[in-house]
CSV table of C-alpha atoms in Angstrom, one decimal:
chain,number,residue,atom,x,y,z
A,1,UNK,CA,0.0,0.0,0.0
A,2,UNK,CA,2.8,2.6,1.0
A,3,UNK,CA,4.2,1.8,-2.4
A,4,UNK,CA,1.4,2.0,-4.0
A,5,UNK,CA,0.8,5.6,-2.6
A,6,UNK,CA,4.4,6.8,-2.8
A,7,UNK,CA,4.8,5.8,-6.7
A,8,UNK,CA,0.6,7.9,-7.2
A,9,UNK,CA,2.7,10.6,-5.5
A,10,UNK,CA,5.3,10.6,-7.7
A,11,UNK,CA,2.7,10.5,-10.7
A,12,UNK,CA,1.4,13.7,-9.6
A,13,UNK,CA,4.6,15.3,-8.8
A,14,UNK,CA,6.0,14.9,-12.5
A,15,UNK,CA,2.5,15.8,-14.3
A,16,UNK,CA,2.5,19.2,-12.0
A,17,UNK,CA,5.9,19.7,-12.7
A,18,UNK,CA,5.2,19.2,-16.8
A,19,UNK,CA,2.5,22.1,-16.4
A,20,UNK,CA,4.4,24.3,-15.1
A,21,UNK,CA,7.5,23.5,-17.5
A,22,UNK,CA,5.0,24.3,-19.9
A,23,UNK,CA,3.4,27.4,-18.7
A,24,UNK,CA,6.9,28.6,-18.3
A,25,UNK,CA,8.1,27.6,-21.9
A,26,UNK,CA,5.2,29.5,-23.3
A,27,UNK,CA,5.6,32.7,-21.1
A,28,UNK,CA,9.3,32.9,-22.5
A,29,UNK,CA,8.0,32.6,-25.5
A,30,UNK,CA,5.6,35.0,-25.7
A,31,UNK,CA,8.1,37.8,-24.3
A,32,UNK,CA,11.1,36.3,-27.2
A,33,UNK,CA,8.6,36.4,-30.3
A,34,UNK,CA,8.1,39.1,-32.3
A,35,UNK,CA,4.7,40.5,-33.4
A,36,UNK,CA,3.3,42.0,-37.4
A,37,UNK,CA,0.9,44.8,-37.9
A,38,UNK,CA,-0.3,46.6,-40.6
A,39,UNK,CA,-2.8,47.0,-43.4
A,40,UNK,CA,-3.1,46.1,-46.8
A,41,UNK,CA,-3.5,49.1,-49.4
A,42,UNK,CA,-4.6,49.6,-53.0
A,43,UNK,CA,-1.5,51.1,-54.4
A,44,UNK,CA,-3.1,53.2,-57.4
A,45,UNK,CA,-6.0,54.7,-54.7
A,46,UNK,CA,-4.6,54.0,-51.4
A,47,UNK,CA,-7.9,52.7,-49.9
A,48,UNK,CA,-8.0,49.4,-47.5
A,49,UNK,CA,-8.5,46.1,-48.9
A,50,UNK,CA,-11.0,43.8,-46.8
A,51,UNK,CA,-10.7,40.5,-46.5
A,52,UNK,CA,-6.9,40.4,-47.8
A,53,UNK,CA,-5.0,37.7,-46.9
A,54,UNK,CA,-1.4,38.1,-45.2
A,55,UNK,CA,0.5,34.7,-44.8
A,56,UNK,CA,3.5,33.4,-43.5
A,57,UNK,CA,5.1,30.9,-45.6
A,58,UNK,CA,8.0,30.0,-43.2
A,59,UNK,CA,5.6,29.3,-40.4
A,60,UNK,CA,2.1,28.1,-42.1
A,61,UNK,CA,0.0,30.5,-40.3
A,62,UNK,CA,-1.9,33.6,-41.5
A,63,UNK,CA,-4.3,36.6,-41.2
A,64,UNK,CA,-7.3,37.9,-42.7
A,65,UNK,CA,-7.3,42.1,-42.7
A,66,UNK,CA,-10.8,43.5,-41.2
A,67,UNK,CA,-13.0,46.4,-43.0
A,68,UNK,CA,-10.2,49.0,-42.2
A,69,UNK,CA,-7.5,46.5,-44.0
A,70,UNK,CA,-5.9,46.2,-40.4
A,71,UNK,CA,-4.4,42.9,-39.7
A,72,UNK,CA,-2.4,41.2,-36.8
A,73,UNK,CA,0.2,38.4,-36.7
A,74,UNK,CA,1.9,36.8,-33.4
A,75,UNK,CA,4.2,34.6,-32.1
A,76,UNK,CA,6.7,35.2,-35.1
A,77,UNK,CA,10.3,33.7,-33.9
A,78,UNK,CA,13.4,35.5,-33.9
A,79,UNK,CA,15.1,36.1,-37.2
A,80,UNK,CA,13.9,36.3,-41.2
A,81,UNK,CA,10.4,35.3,-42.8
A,82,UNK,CA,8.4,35.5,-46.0
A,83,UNK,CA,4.9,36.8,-46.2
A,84,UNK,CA,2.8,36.3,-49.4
A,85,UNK,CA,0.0,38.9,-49.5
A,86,UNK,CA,-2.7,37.8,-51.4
A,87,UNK,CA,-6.4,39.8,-52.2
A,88,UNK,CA,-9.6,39.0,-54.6
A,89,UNK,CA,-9.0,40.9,-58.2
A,90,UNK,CA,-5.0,42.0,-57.1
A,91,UNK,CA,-1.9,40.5,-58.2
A,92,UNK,CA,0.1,38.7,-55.8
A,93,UNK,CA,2.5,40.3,-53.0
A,94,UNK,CA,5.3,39.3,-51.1
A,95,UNK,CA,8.1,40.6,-49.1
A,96,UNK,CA,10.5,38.9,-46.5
A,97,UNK,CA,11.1,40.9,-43.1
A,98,UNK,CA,13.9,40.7,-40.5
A,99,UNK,CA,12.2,40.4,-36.9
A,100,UNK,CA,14.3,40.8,-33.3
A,101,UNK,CA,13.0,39.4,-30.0
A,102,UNK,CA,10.1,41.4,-28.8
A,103,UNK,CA,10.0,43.4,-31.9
A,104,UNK,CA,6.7,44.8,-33.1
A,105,UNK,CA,6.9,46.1,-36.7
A,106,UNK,CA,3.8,48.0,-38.1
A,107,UNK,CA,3.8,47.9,-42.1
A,108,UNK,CA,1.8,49.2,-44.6
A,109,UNK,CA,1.5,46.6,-47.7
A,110,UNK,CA,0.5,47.4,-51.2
A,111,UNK,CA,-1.2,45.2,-53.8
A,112,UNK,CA,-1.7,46.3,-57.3
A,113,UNK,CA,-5.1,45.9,-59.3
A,114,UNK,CA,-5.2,42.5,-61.9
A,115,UNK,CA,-5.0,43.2,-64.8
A,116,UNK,CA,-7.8,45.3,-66.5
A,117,UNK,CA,-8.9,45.1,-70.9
A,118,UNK,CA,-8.1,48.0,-72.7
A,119,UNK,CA,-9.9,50.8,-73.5
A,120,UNK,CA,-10.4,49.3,-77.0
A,121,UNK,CA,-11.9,46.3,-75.8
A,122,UNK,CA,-14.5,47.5,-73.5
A,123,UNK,CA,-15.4,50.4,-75.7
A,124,UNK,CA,-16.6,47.9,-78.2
A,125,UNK,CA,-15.8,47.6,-82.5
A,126,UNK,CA,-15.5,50.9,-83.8
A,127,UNK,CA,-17.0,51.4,-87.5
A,128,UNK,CA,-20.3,49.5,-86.4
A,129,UNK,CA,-23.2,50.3,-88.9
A,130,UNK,CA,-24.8,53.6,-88.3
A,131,UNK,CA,-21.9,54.6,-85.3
A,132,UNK,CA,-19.7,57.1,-85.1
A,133,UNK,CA,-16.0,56.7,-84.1
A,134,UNK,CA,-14.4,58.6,-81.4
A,135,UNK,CA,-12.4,60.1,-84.1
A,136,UNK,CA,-15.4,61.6,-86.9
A,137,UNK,CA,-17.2,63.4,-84.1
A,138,UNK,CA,-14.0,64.6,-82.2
A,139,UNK,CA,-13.8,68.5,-82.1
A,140,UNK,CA,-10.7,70.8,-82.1
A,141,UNK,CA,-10.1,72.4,-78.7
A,142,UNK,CA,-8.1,75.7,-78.4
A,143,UNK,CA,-4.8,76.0,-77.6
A,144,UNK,CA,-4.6,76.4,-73.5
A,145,UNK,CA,-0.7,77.3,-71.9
A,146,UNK,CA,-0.3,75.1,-68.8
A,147,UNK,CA,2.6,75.6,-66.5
A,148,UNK,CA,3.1,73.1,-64.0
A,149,UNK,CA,6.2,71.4,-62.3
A,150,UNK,CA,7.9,69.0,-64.9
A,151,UNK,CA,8.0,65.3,-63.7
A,152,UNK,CA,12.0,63.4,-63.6
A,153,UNK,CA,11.4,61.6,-67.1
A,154,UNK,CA,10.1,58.1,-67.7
A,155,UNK,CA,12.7,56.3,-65.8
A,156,UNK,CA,11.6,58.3,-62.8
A,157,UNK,CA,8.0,57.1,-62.7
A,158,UNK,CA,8.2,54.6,-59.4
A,159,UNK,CA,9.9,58.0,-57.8
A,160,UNK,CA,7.5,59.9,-58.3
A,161,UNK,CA,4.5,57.8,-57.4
A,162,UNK,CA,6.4,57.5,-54.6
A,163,UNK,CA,6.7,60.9,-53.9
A,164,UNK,CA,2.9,61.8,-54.2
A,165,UNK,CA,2.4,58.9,-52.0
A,166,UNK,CA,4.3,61.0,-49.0
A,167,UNK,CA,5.7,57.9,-47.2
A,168,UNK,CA,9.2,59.1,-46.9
A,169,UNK,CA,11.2,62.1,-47.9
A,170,UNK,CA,12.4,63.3,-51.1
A,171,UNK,CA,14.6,65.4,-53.1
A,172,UNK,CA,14.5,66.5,-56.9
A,173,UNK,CA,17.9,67.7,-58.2
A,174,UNK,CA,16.3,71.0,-58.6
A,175,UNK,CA,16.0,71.4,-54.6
A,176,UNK,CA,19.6,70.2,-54.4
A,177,UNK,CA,20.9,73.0,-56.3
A,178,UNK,CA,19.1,75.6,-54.7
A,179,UNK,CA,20.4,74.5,-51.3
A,180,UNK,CA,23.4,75.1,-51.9
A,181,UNK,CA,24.3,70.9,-51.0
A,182,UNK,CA,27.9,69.7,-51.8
A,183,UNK,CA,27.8,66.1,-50.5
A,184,UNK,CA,24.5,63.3,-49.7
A,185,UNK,CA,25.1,63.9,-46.1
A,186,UNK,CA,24.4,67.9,-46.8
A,187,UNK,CA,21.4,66.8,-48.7
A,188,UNK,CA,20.1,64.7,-45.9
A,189,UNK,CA,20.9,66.7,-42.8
A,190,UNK,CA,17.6,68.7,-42.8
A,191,UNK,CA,15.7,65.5,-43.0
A,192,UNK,CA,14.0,64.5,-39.9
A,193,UNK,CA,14.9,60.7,-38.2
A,194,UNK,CA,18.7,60.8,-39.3
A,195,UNK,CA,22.0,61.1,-37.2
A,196,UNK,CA,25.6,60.9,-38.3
A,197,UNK,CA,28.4,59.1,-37.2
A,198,UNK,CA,31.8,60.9,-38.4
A,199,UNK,CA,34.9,59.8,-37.6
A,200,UNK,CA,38.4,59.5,-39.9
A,201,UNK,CA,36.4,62.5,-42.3
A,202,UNK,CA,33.5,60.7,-43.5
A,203,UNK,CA,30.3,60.8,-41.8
A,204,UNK,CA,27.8,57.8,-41.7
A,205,UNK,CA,24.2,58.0,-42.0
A,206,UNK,CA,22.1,56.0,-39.2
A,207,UNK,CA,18.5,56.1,-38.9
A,208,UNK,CA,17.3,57.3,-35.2
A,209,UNK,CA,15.2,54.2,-34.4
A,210,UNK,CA,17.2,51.5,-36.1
A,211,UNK,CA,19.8,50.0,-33.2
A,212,UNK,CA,23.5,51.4,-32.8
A,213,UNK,CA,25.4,50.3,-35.6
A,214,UNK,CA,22.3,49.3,-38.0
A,215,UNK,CA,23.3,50.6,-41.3
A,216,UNK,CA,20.7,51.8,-43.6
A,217,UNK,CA,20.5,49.9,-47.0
A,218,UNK,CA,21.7,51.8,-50.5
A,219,UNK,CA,19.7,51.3,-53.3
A,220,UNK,CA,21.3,52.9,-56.2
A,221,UNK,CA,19.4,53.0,-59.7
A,222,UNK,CA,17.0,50.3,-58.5
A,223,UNK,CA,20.1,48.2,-57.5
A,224,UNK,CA,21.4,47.8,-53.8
A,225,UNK,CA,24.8,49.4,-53.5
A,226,UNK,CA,26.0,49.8,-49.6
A,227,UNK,CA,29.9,50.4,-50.9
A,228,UNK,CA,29.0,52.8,-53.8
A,229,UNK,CA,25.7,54.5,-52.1
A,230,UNK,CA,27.1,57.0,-49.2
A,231,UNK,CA,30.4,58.3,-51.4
A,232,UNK,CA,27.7,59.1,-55.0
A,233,UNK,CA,29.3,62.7,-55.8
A,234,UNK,CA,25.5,65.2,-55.3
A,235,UNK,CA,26.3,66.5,-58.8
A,236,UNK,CA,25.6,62.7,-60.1
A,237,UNK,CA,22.4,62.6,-58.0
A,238,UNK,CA,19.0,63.6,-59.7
A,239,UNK,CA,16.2,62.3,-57.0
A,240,UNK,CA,16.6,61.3,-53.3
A,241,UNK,CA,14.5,59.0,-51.4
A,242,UNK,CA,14.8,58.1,-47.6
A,243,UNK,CA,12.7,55.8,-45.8
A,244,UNK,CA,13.5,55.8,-42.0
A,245,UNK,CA,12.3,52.9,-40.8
A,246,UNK,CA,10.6,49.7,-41.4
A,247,UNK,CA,6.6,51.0,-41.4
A,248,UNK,CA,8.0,53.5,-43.9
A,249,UNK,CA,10.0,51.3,-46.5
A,250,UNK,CA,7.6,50.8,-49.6
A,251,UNK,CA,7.1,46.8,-50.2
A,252,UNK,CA,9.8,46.9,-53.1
A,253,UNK,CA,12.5,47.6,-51.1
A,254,UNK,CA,11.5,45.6,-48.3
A,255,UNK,CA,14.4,42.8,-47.0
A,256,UNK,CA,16.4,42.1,-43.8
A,257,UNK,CA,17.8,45.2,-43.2
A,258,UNK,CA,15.0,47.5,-44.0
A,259,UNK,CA,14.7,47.6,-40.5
A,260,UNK,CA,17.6,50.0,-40.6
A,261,UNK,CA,16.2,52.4,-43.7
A,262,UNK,CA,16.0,52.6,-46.9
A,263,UNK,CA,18.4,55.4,-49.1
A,264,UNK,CA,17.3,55.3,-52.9
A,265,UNK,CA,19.6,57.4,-54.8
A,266,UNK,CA,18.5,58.2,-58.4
A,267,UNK,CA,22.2,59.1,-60.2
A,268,UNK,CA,22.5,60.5,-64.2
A,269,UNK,CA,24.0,57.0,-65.1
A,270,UNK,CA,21.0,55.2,-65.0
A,271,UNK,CA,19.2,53.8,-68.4
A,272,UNK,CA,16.0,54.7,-69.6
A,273,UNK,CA,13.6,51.3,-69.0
A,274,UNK,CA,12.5,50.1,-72.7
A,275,UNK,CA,9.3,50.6,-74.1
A,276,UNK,CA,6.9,47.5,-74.2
């Protein structure tokens, strides 16, 4: 009987002690993991996409965004993962972030529209019986002078959707000039979120809430360049981008070190895209 007893003892002993091994597991945890919020945007309007699905493809799990495109994902583990961002009548997203312990990120993803027909197409087969084409019963307009702030060119397009989207801050090389700026650090000095680290004569930029000795990412003509990117000579520079942290970087530029900011430097060297 005492046997008996002492060996139901022990049986409750070890499955009390596995409870609170496992209470204590999942405390640590919770306080090590790392937590993802954010929305998910139409990138022509801006507006909130309902119903958008964020998922993590090095974990499984996922989360569905709520009438205000506002969506929540826990218990992410220290270090890189991959999210596929996915939404009724938009193309496909994805992006890969770089979480630390305890870390909650807030980003804003974008998902362009699918596809639409052209104009052509929905407008139906000009020269039908008894129609008129657009062109017979166009009429001649008179000659109006607009003046209005020139856009960069062509190549410049992402930069300047961008730019009207007000995410991050910008320069033109026009604004350059008439400041008087002689080197990128000039150019970004007046920009708010930055500090500099100087020391041997060059200066370093460092985004205020990225951690001591974070370095911001270079992304030079729509190519990262960390060695090339702080020493570009301003005269070569025609357009300036800087993202200071992680719930500013657009999704194209998002990666592991985003974290740290985002530097796009337009430069004169770069080649016109080709026309489709």
């Amino acid at each position: 009987m005492l046997i008996r007893a002492l060996r139901s003892m022990r049986s409750t002993f070890l499955a009390g002690f596995a409870v609170l091994l496992a209470l204590g597991s999942a405390r640590v945890e919770a306080q090590t993991t790392a937590t993802l919020t954010g929305r998910v945007l139409d990138a022509v309007s801006g507006l909130p996409l309902r119903d958008a699905t964020v998922s993590v493809l090095t974990t499984g799990g996922s989360a569905q965004t709520d009438s205000l495109g506002r969506f929540e994902i826990r218990g992410l583990k220290v270090g890189i993962h991959r999210f596929l961002v996915t939404a009724t009548g938009y193309a496909r997203g994805s992006m890969s972030l770089a979480f630390a312990a305890k870390e909650r990120m807030e980003r804003d993803l974008e998902l362009e529209p699918a596809n639409t027909p052209p104009a052509s197409a929905v407008a139906g087969t000009a020269g039908a019986p008894g129609t008129k084409s657009p062109r017979d019963s166009a009429q001649a307009l008179p000659e109006v002078d607009v003046s209005a702030n020139a856009p960069l060119g062509r190549r410049y397009a992402d930069f300047e959707r961008r730019r009207a989207m007000g995410r991050g801050q910008y320069r033109t090389r026009e604004e350059l000039e008439a400041g008087n700026i002689y080197t990128l650090q000039d150019a970004m000095r007046s920009m708010r979120g930055i500090r500099f680290n100087c020391a041997g004569g060059a200066c370093r930029a460092q985004m205020v809430r990225a951690p001591m000795g974070c370095s911001p990412e270079y992304v030079v003509d729509e190519r990262v360049d960390n060695a090339f990117g702080p020493v570009i000579p301003i005269r070569d520079i025609v357009g300036l981008e800087v993202y200071t942290g992680a719930s500013d970087v657009p999704g194209e530029f998002a990666g592991r070190n985003s974290g740290c900011g985002v530097i796009v430097i337009w430069t004169t060297a770069g080649r016109e895209p080709r026309r489709k």
